[in-house]
Amino acid sequence: MAFSRFTMTFIVQQWLQQWARVSVPAGIWLATAGLSLCLAQDSDPSSLQRQFPAAKPLEIEGDIAAEMVDGIDRFLLAKLNQSAAARERHWQRDFTFRELYLRSVQPNRDRLARMLGAHEDRVDPVVIARNFVVGSSVDDSLSGYRVYSVRWPVLEDPDPGRSIVSVYGEGLLLEPIEPSAVVANVVALPDCDQTPGQISGIADGIDPELQFARRLAERDCRVLVPMLVSREINSRGGRAKLTSREYIYRAAFELGRHPIGYEVQMVRAAIDSFDASRPIGVIGAGEGGRVALATAALDQRVDALCVGGSFGASERVWTEPIDRNVFGWLAEFGNAETLTLVAPRKVLINHAQTPARSFDGSGGGAPGTIHPIDATEGRQEVERARQLVRPLIENEHWQIDETAFRDAPCDQATTDRFVEALINRPRADRQRRGVDAVRKVDEAAMQTRLVEHLDRHNQLLLRESPFVRREFMKDLNTNSIEDYVQSSQRYRQIFRDDVIGHFDDSLLPPNARVRQTWQQPGWTGYEVVLDVFEDVIAYGVLIVPDDMKPGEKRPVVVCQHGLEGRPTDTFLGDHRAYHDFAAQLARRGFITFAPQNPYLFKDRFRTLQRKANPLGKTLFSVIVPQQQQIVNWLKSLPQVDPQRIAFYGLSYGGKSAMRIPALVTDYCLSICSADFNEWVLKNASTRHPFSYVGTGEYEIFEWNLGETFNYSEMAALICPRPFMVERGHFDGVATDQWVAHEYAKVRNLYAARLKIGERTEIEWFDGPHTINGQGTFEFLHKHLNWPKPPSE
């Protein structure tokens, strides 16, 4: 068999390092391995051909898992690069006249609101409460403006029976002393690392050139300046050191909400309070510019938009702070497409460069970098927006202007042009003194209250989520198994397309490559590589019992490793979590297959999730087709019974056991070990100590599971096929109470509603996060119709 000494020693080293968690010197790799691992000798090519029809010899050397992850990375980067060209299929623009255009893009506007989590009904009516006067600025004629500390209601408790405000906006209001002097109502949004006081000229920290809220007030605009969620480290983040934006993002994302969406809702609530007789403008710098763009795209009451220092190409959003991660945005939108939702209203883009800032992720938060946007890149994105709506520009004379002041987004020239666009005439600058402060604003306390409000609203959404999911799943028909299977198809489609994410690419021919690599008492192990998509392969180890008879077909158990795992963990070295369960099952007569899933190499795989999410995809958008190709190939083997292929996974492999068999219906049963959970609670709770909100797994959060699929709903997609949970009392992934709570809904579906209670079980055992291999093995023998060993 053709594989090198390096390949053999690499396999041994990986196994030993996983098992012993120590570094193994190169000089003793093979000597140590000889104590416990028997590497197969060259095998007869004709024998391989008989066992694996159409397979070729596997000749890849080195770390095939690394090659697989690199290939997925190339695949996703290519999809990102192709995303702009693919977006047009989501748009049906009608340029006949303005009203038809606005009607034709309304579905896009509605989908954007959903993507941002900005679709909730707001408090009505909205009254801006003036807490106290901060100061004033007047000229010699005693005209001028006052500065107030203000707050306003935004969102209510999502419980329909409770009309209690849960989210307030807070900030400053700069208001002309004479009401008749107001020429426009403007919301001015600072960068999230600036405060309302700084851009209003009442707090230190930024140059006067950047105080654009002050300049707008000096031109007789009524200016509301909201506080945005900052990127300072939040003390509530648990074990991980998270910025406040990431802290809010994590739970919100799981619940179908987003920090950007919350901030858009704050701005729109403020607009709800404005006098509609005066023009309305929204202007923002840095992160505030992103919120301003999203607000104007969603709210047609905005007459003019100004974006400073944040308008450029969007395809590298995966490198930026994770709080900018909007699920599915790049599949339909980029900055240019979002801007077309503002057309034909007035737009001013300032191509200033904001400061770079990096987050290395060392404290457990997601790594990311804020990149200054080059003016050339920004102009190209603006031109792309123009080209998308060229007929509208020709018919409606869309006013979209651009300025560039290198280091000052929303500089004086930009704000002058913005006001002129709002009121359709130049507005002279009145020379006024600075603000005479009479009371200091505690903006740190304001920031703390904002984070607390949004955290509380997330937790209220979490509390309400079971009722939302129950309503979502109400169309499942349990009158009969046949009715159930038919009615579940729609939910499977939703799960595939809207939650997991589905690539339209067709599977390639598998082009199987096989290599005999292990020979152990009772079984032989073969490495297998299959093609899936261009640049994407599937890799795993097939274990075949030695007592196979000619022409015999046996059941297969696919044995899935967990986080940072390898196929060898499931059959070599008696790993403390896996206990060689793939090898144990092979000795019981099952064929087993141990796939390599791509959740290893830490940030290397987590950035795959970052690249997939903006496309409306996830890591499982690749894993599911990999697994489908594996099953397709297994079904083609002469020794496999295609009707008896089961899935059994531990930890992240247990997470796989909830998602993969829900979509790969060729799996005849699924066993979830050391993972089954009240999964939405685990991802969104900021109260429970086992929650992921306070850990380093920044990729774990999945868009809007709160309103769609918790684990009982995923199990409903596996039903009526057999389903089992393996649960150790001392497994820290959750408490027994929450596992039982979620599993009770599964049991009710199988036993009470469909009357097939014999098809589902949960085994509780006295142990930790590990394969127990008792009740689950019984379950496999029973439902795969394979006899137990004579000794049992």
PDB file of N, CA, C and O in Angstrom, residues 593-653:
ATOM      1  N   PHE A 593     -18.406   3.708  10.537  1.00  0.00           N
ATOM      2  CA  PHE A 593     -17.707   4.729   9.755  1.00  0.00           C
ATOM      3  C   PHE A 593     -17.532   5.944  10.647  1.00  0.00           C
ATOM      4  O   PHE A 593     -18.490   6.418  11.265  1.00  0.00           O
ATOM      5  N   ALA A 594     -16.299   6.441  10.748  1.00  0.00           N
ATOM      6  CA  ALA A 594     -15.979   7.597  11.593  1.00  0.00           C
ATOM      7  C   ALA A 594     -15.598   8.773  10.707  1.00  0.00           C
ATOM      8  O   ALA A 594     -14.459   8.840  10.221  1.00  0.00           O
ATOM      9  N   PRO A 595     -16.536   9.690  10.440  1.00  0.00           N
ATOM     10  CA  PRO A 595     -16.206  10.830   9.577  1.00  0.00           C
ATOM     11  C   PRO A 595     -15.334  11.857  10.292  1.00  0.00           C
ATOM     12  O   PRO A 595     -15.400  12.005  11.510  1.00  0.00           O
ATOM     13  N   GLN A 596     -14.564  12.585   9.495  1.00  0.00           N
ATOM     14  CA  GLN A 596     -13.857  13.754  10.010  1.00  0.00           C
ATOM     15  C   GLN A 596     -14.749  14.962   9.747  1.00  0.00           C
ATOM     16  O   GLN A 596     -14.950  15.371   8.610  1.00  0.00           O
ATOM     17  N   ASN A 597     -15.325  15.513  10.795  1.00  0.00           N
ATOM     18  CA  ASN A 597     -16.062  16.763  10.635  1.00  0.00           C
ATOM     19  C   ASN A 597     -15.103  17.938  10.786  1.00  0.00           C
ATOM     20  O   ASN A 597     -14.067  17.821  11.457  1.00  0.00           O
ATOM     21  N   PRO A 598     -15.432  19.092  10.193  1.00  0.00           N
ATOM     22  CA  PRO A 598     -14.433  20.170  10.107  1.00  0.00           C
ATOM     23  C   PRO A 598     -14.317  21.058  11.329  1.00  0.00           C
ATOM     24  O   PRO A 598     -13.614  22.070  11.262  1.00  0.00           O
ATOM     25  N   TYR A 599     -14.965  20.724  12.448  1.00  0.00           N
ATOM     26  CA  TYR A 599     -14.871  21.600  13.615  1.00  0.00           C
ATOM     27  C   TYR A 599     -13.621  21.273  14.437  1.00  0.00           C
ATOM     28  O   TYR A 599     -13.692  20.805  15.576  1.00  0.00           O
ATOM     29  N   LEU A 600     -12.477  21.571  13.860  1.00  0.00           N
ATOM     30  CA  LEU A 600     -11.198  21.452  14.556  1.00  0.00           C
ATOM     31  C   LEU A 600     -10.267  22.547  14.058  1.00  0.00           C
ATOM     32  O   LEU A 600     -10.566  23.237  13.098  1.00  0.00           O
ATOM     33  N   PHE A 601      -9.149  22.700  14.727  1.00  0.00           N
ATOM     34  CA  PHE A 601      -8.158  23.758  14.478  1.00  0.00           C
ATOM     35  C   PHE A 601      -8.634  25.116  14.987  1.00  0.00           C
ATOM     36  O   PHE A 601      -8.245  26.159  14.489  1.00  0.00           O
ATOM     37  N   LYS A 602      -9.544  25.126  15.960  1.00  0.00           N
ATOM     38  CA  LYS A 602      -9.930  26.331  16.693  1.00  0.00           C
ATOM     39  C   LYS A 602     -10.381  27.447  15.755  1.00  0.00           C
ATOM     40  O   LYS A 602     -11.385  27.300  15.064  1.00  0.00           O
ATOM     41  N   ASP A 603      -9.661  28.579  15.731  1.00  0.00           N
ATOM     42  CA  ASP A 603     -10.145  29.708  14.929  1.00  0.00           C
ATOM     43  C   ASP A 603     -10.214  29.383  13.442  1.00  0.00           C
ATOM     44  O   ASP A 603     -10.981  30.019  12.711  1.00  0.00           O
ATOM     45  N   ARG A 604      -9.448  28.408  12.992  1.00  0.00           N
ATOM     46  CA  ARG A 604      -9.522  28.060  11.564  1.00  0.00           C
ATOM     47  C   ARG A 604     -10.913  27.574  11.188  1.00  0.00           C
ATOM     48  O   ARG A 604     -11.426  27.905  10.117  1.00  0.00           O
ATOM     49  N   PHE A 605     -11.542  26.772  12.054  1.00  0.00           N
ATOM     50  CA  PHE A 605     -12.892  26.331  11.708  1.00  0.00           C
ATOM     51  C   PHE A 605     -13.929  27.377  12.102  1.00  0.00           C
ATOM     52  O   PHE A 605     -14.966  27.517  11.440  1.00  0.00           O
ATOM     53  N   ARG A 606     -13.660  28.137  13.162  1.00  0.00           N
ATOM     54  CA  ARG A 606     -14.642  29.146  13.570  1.00  0.00           C
ATOM     55  C   ARG A 606     -14.772  30.248  12.528  1.00  0.00           C
ATOM     56  O   ARG A 606     -15.854  30.807  12.337  1.00  0.00           O
ATOM     57  N   THR A 607     -13.687  30.547  11.839  1.00  0.00           N
ATOM     58  CA  THR A 607     -13.802  31.537  10.766  1.00  0.00           C
ATOM     59  C   THR A 607     -14.547  30.969   9.555  1.00  0.00           C
ATOM     60  O   THR A 607     -15.062  31.736   8.741  1.00  0.00           O
ATOM     61  N   LEU A 608     -14.625  29.648   9.430  1.00  0.00           N
ATOM     62  CA  LEU A 608     -15.484  29.079   8.389  1.00  0.00           C
ATOM     63  C   LEU A 608     -16.939  29.463   8.667  1.00  0.00           C
ATOM     64  O   LEU A 608     -17.688  29.810   7.744  1.00  0.00           O
ATOM     65  N   GLN A 609     -17.333  29.388   9.915  1.00  0.00           N
ATOM     66  CA  GLN A 609     -18.691  29.809  10.278  1.00  0.00           C
ATOM     67  C   GLN A 609     -18.878  31.295   9.997  1.00  0.00           C
ATOM     68  O   GLN A 609     -19.933  31.715   9.496  1.00  0.00           O
ATOM     69  N   ARG A 610     -17.867  32.098  10.296  1.00  0.00           N
ATOM     70  CA  ARG A 610     -17.948  33.540  10.023  1.00  0.00           C
ATOM     71  C   ARG A 610     -18.111  33.812   8.526  1.00  0.00           C
ATOM     72  O   ARG A 610     -18.840  34.727   8.129  1.00  0.00           O
ATOM     73  N   LYS A 611     -17.431  33.036   7.694  1.00  0.00           N
ATOM     74  CA  LYS A 611     -17.548  33.223   6.246  1.00  0.00           C
ATOM     75  C   LYS A 611     -18.891  32.736   5.724  1.00  0.00           C
ATOM     76  O   LYS A 611     -19.426  33.298   4.757  1.00  0.00           O
ATOM     77  N   ALA A 612     -19.424  31.701   6.343  1.00  0.00           N
ATOM     78  CA  ALA A 612     -20.689  31.137   5.873  1.00  0.00           C
ATOM     79  C   ALA A 612     -21.887  31.989   6.265  1.00  0.00           C
ATOM     80  O   ALA A 612     -22.834  32.149   5.483  1.00  0.00           O
ATOM     81  N   ASN A 613     -21.887  32.540   7.478  1.00  0.00           N
ATOM     82  CA  ASN A 613     -23.067  33.228   7.989  1.00  0.00           C
ATOM     83  C   ASN A 613     -23.567  34.379   7.121  1.00  0.00           C
ATOM     84  O   ASN A 613     -24.778  34.495   6.898  1.00  0.00           O
ATOM     85  N   PRO A 614     -22.703  35.279   6.629  1.00  0.00           N
ATOM     86  CA  PRO A 614     -23.234  36.365   5.793  1.00  0.00           C
ATOM     87  C   PRO A 614     -23.929  35.872   4.524  1.00  0.00           C
ATOM     88  O   PRO A 614     -24.735  36.599   3.933  1.00  0.00           O
ATOM     89  N   LEU A 615     -23.635  34.651   4.117  1.00  0.00           N
ATOM     90  CA  LEU A 615     -24.287  34.061   2.945  1.00  0.00           C
ATOM     91  C   LEU A 615     -25.589  33.355   3.313  1.00  0.00           C
ATOM     92  O   LEU A 615     -26.245  32.759   2.442  1.00  0.00           O
ATOM     93  N   GLY A 616     -25.971  33.410   4.592  1.00  0.00           N
ATOM     94  CA  GLY A 616     -27.131  32.660   5.042  1.00  0.00           C
ATOM     95  C   GLY A 616     -26.829  31.187   5.193  1.00  0.00           C
ATOM     96  O   GLY A 616     -27.725  30.341   5.088  1.00  0.00           O
ATOM     97  N   LYS A 617     -25.567  30.871   5.475  1.00  0.00           N
ATOM     98  CA  LYS A 617     -25.119  29.489   5.583  1.00  0.00           C
ATOM     99  C   LYS A 617     -24.414  29.293   6.928  1.00  0.00           C
ATOM    100  O   LYS A 617     -24.115  30.250   7.639  1.00  0.00           O
ATOM    101  N   THR A 618     -24.136  28.039   7.228  1.00  0.00           N
ATOM    102  CA  THR A 618     -23.444  27.680   8.462  1.00  0.00           C
ATOM    103  C   THR A 618     -22.401  26.619   8.146  1.00  0.00           C
ATOM    104  O   THR A 618     -22.296  26.150   7.006  1.00  0.00           O
ATOM    105  N   LEU A 619     -21.655  26.225   9.159  1.00  0.00           N
ATOM    106  CA  LEU A 619     -20.712  25.121   8.991  1.00  0.00           C
ATOM    107  C   LEU A 619     -21.447  23.864   8.540  1.00  0.00           C
ATOM    108  O   LEU A 619     -20.935  23.075   7.738  1.00  0.00           O
ATOM    109  N   PHE A 620     -22.670  23.685   9.020  1.00  0.00           N
ATOM    110  CA  PHE A 620     -23.446  22.498   8.643  1.00  0.00           C
ATOM    111  C   PHE A 620     -23.958  22.571   7.202  1.00  0.00           C
ATOM    112  O   PHE A 620     -24.399  21.551   6.666  1.00  0.00           O
ATOM    113  N   SER A 621     -23.877  23.737   6.577  1.00  0.00           N
ATOM    114  CA  SER A 621     -24.204  23.814   5.145  1.00  0.00           C
ATOM    115  C   SER A 621     -23.202  23.023   4.315  1.00  0.00           C
ATOM    116  O   SER A 621     -23.506  22.630   3.186  1.00  0.00           O
ATOM    117  N   VAL A 622     -22.023  22.806   4.880  1.00  0.00           N
ATOM    118  CA  VAL A 622     -21.007  21.970   4.231  1.00  0.00           C
ATOM    119  C   VAL A 622     -21.039  20.559   4.809  1.00  0.00           C
ATOM    120  O   VAL A 622     -20.917  19.568   4.080  1.00  0.00           O
ATOM    121  N   ILE A 623     -21.206  20.451   6.119  1.00  0.00           N
ATOM    122  CA  ILE A 623     -21.186  19.130   6.757  1.00  0.00           C
ATOM    123  C   ILE A 623     -22.324  18.255   6.246  1.00  0.00           C
ATOM    124  O   ILE A 623     -22.135  17.054   6.002  1.00  0.00           O
ATOM    125  N   VAL A 624     -23.515  18.817   6.084  1.00  0.00           N
ATOM    126  CA  VAL A 624     -24.657  18.011   5.638  1.00  0.00           C
ATOM    127  C   VAL A 624     -24.399  17.392   4.266  1.00  0.00           C
ATOM    128  O   VAL A 624     -24.587  16.180   4.091  1.00  0.00           O
ATOM    129  N   PRO A 625     -23.963  18.144   3.253  1.00  0.00           N
ATOM    130  CA  PRO A 625     -23.649  17.469   1.986  1.00  0.00           C
ATOM    131  C   PRO A 625     -22.473  16.507   2.083  1.00  0.00           C
ATOM    132  O   PRO A 625     -22.445  15.497   1.370  1.00  0.00           O
ATOM    133  N   GLN A 626     -21.495  16.790   2.937  1.00  0.00           N
ATOM    134  CA  GLN A 626     -20.439  15.803   3.160  1.00  0.00           C
ATOM    135  C   GLN A 626     -21.043  14.492   3.670  1.00  0.00           C
ATOM    136  O   GLN A 626     -20.703  13.406   3.180  1.00  0.00           O
ATOM    137  N   GLN A 627     -21.925  14.593   4.640  1.00  0.00           N
ATOM    138  CA  GLN A 627     -22.533  13.395   5.206  1.00  0.00           C
ATOM    139  C   GLN A 627     -23.455  12.708   4.191  1.00  0.00           C
ATOM    140  O   GLN A 627     -23.531  11.480   4.157  1.00  0.00           O
ATOM    141  N   GLN A 628     -24.136  13.501   3.379  1.00  0.00           N
ATOM    142  CA  GLN A 628     -24.981  12.889   2.352  1.00  0.00           C
ATOM    143  C   GLN A 628     -24.121  12.099   1.370  1.00  0.00           C
ATOM    144  O   GLN A 628     -24.489  10.992   0.961  1.00  0.00           O
ATOM    145  N   GLN A 629     -22.970  12.648   1.011  1.00  0.00           N
ATOM    146  CA  GLN A 629     -22.079  11.925   0.097  1.00  0.00           C
ATOM    147  C   GLN A 629     -21.543  10.650   0.763  1.00  0.00           C
ATOM    148  O   GLN A 629     -21.430   9.601   0.098  1.00  0.00           O
ATOM    149  N   ILE A 630     -21.234  10.733   2.043  1.00  0.00           N
ATOM    150  CA  ILE A 630     -20.768   9.535   2.764  1.00  0.00           C
ATOM    151  C   ILE A 630     -21.848   8.459   2.740  1.00  0.00           C
ATOM    152  O   ILE A 630     -21.573   7.277   2.448  1.00  0.00           O
ATOM    153  N   VAL A 631     -23.081   8.848   3.046  1.00  0.00           N
ATOM    154  CA  VAL A 631     -24.173   7.875   3.062  1.00  0.00           C
ATOM    155  C   VAL A 631     -24.413   7.307   1.668  1.00  0.00           C
ATOM    156  O   VAL A 631     -24.625   6.098   1.494  1.00  0.00           O
ATOM    157  N   ASN A 632     -24.365   8.175   0.673  1.00  0.00           N
ATOM    158  CA  ASN A 632     -24.549   7.693  -0.705  1.00  0.00           C
ATOM    159  C   ASN A 632     -23.507   6.635  -1.051  1.00  0.00           C
ATOM    160  O   ASN A 632     -23.816   5.610  -1.677  1.00  0.00           O
ATOM    161  N   TRP A 633     -22.262   6.898  -0.637  1.00  0.00           N
ATOM    162  CA  TRP A 633     -21.190   5.944  -0.947  1.00  0.00           C
ATOM    163  C   TRP A 633     -21.369   4.654  -0.145  1.00  0.00           C
ATOM    164  O   TRP A 633     -21.221   3.557  -0.691  1.00  0.00           O
ATOM    165  N   LEU A 634     -21.700   4.785   1.141  1.00  0.00           N
ATOM    166  CA  LEU A 634     -21.920   3.589   1.950  1.00  0.00           C
ATOM    167  C   LEU A 634     -23.019   2.716   1.344  1.00  0.00           C
ATOM    168  O   LEU A 634     -22.904   1.486   1.289  1.00  0.00           O
ATOM    169  N   LYS A 635     -24.086   3.332   0.886  1.00  0.00           N
ATOM    170  CA  LYS A 635     -25.201   2.578   0.305  1.00  0.00           C
ATOM    171  C   LYS A 635     -24.792   1.829  -0.958  1.00  0.00           C
ATOM    172  O   LYS A 635     -25.420   0.828  -1.330  1.00  0.00           O
ATOM    173  N   SER A 636     -23.735   2.305  -1.605  1.00  0.00           N
ATOM    174  CA  SER A 636     -23.293   1.656  -2.841  1.00  0.00           C
ATOM    175  C   SER A 636     -22.412   0.427  -2.583  1.00  0.00           C
ATOM    176  O   SER A 636     -22.134  -0.335  -3.524  1.00  0.00           O
ATOM    177  N   LEU A 637     -21.970   0.237  -1.339  1.00  0.00           N
ATOM    178  CA  LEU A 637     -21.047  -0.855  -1.051  1.00  0.00           C
ATOM    179  C   LEU A 637     -21.796  -2.183  -0.988  1.00  0.00           C
ATOM    180  O   LEU A 637     -22.886  -2.263  -0.403  1.00  0.00           O
ATOM    181  N   PRO A 638     -21.213  -3.240  -1.519  1.00  0.00           N
ATOM    182  CA  PRO A 638     -21.919  -4.529  -1.540  1.00  0.00           C
ATOM    183  C   PRO A 638     -22.139  -5.121  -0.165  1.00  0.00           C
ATOM    184  O   PRO A 638     -23.050  -5.934   0.033  1.00  0.00           O
ATOM    185  N   GLN A 639     -21.330  -4.745   0.840  1.00  0.00           N
ATOM    186  CA  GLN A 639     -21.459  -5.328   2.173  1.00  0.00           C
ATOM    187  C   GLN A 639     -22.383  -4.529   3.094  1.00  0.00           C
ATOM    188  O   GLN A 639     -22.564  -4.887   4.253  1.00  0.00           O
ATOM    189  N   VAL A 640     -22.972  -3.426   2.582  1.00  0.00           N
ATOM    190  CA  VAL A 640     -23.794  -2.541   3.418  1.00  0.00           C
ATOM    191  C   VAL A 640     -25.268  -2.731   3.086  1.00  0.00           C
ATOM    192  O   VAL A 640     -25.658  -2.747   1.913  1.00  0.00           O
ATOM    193  N   ASP A 641     -26.083  -2.828   4.130  1.00  0.00           N
ATOM    194  CA  ASP A 641     -27.531  -2.798   3.961  1.00  0.00           C
ATOM    195  C   ASP A 641     -27.951  -1.333   3.920  1.00  0.00           C
ATOM    196  O   ASP A 641     -27.890  -0.637   4.949  1.00  0.00           O
ATOM    197  N   PRO A 642     -28.385  -0.797   2.785  1.00  0.00           N
ATOM    198  CA  PRO A 642     -28.658   0.639   2.661  1.00  0.00           C
ATOM    199  C   PRO A 642     -29.816   1.130   3.513  1.00  0.00           C
ATOM    200  O   PRO A 642     -29.955   2.332   3.730  1.00  0.00           O
ATOM    201  N   GLN A 643     -30.639   0.212   4.002  1.00  0.00           N
ATOM    202  CA  GLN A 643     -31.777   0.608   4.838  1.00  0.00           C
ATOM    203  C   GLN A 643     -31.411   0.685   6.308  1.00  0.00           C
ATOM    204  O   GLN A 643     -32.241   1.108   7.127  1.00  0.00           O
ATOM    205  N   ARG A 644     -30.197   0.277   6.672  1.00  0.00           N
ATOM    206  CA  ARG A 644     -29.819   0.228   8.083  1.00  0.00           C
ATOM    207  C   ARG A 644     -28.509   0.988   8.312  1.00  0.00           C
ATOM    208  O   ARG A 644     -27.473   0.417   8.604  1.00  0.00           O
ATOM    209  N   ILE A 645     -28.568   2.294   8.143  1.00  0.00           N
ATOM    210  CA  ILE A 645     -27.411   3.158   8.399  1.00  0.00           C
ATOM    211  C   ILE A 645     -27.811   4.134   9.500  1.00  0.00           C
ATOM    212  O   ILE A 645     -28.745   4.927   9.341  1.00  0.00           O
ATOM    213  N   ALA A 646     -27.128   4.071  10.627  1.00  0.00           N
ATOM    214  CA  ALA A 646     -27.479   4.843  11.821  1.00  0.00           C
ATOM    215  C   ALA A 646     -26.412   5.899  12.106  1.00  0.00           C
ATOM    216  O   ALA A 646     -25.262   5.797  11.651  1.00  0.00           O
ATOM    217  N   PHE A 647     -26.788   6.900  12.905  1.00  0.00           N
ATOM    218  CA  PHE A 647     -25.869   7.979  13.301  1.00  0.00           C
ATOM    219  C   PHE A 647     -25.799   8.018  14.823  1.00  0.00           C
ATOM    220  O   PHE A 647     -26.817   7.993  15.516  1.00  0.00           O
ATOM    221  N   TYR A 648     -24.549   8.124  15.340  1.00  0.00           N
ATOM    222  CA  TYR A 648     -24.307   8.135  16.792  1.00  0.00           C
ATOM    223  C   TYR A 648     -23.160   9.108  17.031  1.00  0.00           C
ATOM    224  O   TYR A 648     -22.031   8.848  16.622  1.00  0.00           O
ATOM    225  N   GLY A 649     -23.451  10.237  17.694  1.00  0.00           N
ATOM    226  CA  GLY A 649     -22.415  11.239  17.885  1.00  0.00           C
ATOM    227  C   GLY A 649     -22.351  11.752  19.303  1.00  0.00           C
ATOM    228  O   GLY A 649     -23.366  11.844  20.013  1.00  0.00           O
ATOM    229  N   LEU A 650     -21.138  12.124  19.725  1.00  0.00           N
ATOM    230  CA  LEU A 650     -20.879  12.626  21.071  1.00  0.00           C
ATOM    231  C   LEU A 650     -20.490  14.095  21.019  1.00  0.00           C
ATOM    232  O   LEU A 650     -19.704  14.511  20.163  1.00  0.00           O
ATOM    233  N   SER A 651     -21.018  14.893  21.947  1.00  0.00           N
ATOM    234  CA  SER A 651     -20.630  16.285  22.133  1.00  0.00           C
ATOM    235  C   SER A 651     -20.948  17.080  20.860  1.00  0.00           C
ATOM    236  O   SER A 651     -22.108  17.161  20.465  1.00  0.00           O
ATOM    237  N   TYR A 652     -19.963  17.681  20.212  1.00  0.00           N
ATOM    238  CA  TYR A 652     -20.251  18.342  18.932  1.00  0.00           C
ATOM    239  C   TYR A 652     -20.768  17.314  17.924  1.00  0.00           C
ATOM    240  O   TYR A 652     -21.545  17.641  17.021  1.00  0.00           O
ATOM    241  N   GLY A 653     -20.373  16.068  18.103  1.00  0.00           N
ATOM    242  CA  GLY A 653     -20.967  15.000  17.302  1.00  0.00           C
ATOM    243  C   GLY A 653     -22.415  14.765  17.683  1.00  0.00           C
ATOM    244  O   GLY A 653     -23.234  14.354  16.851  1.00  0.00           O
TER     245      GLY A 653
END
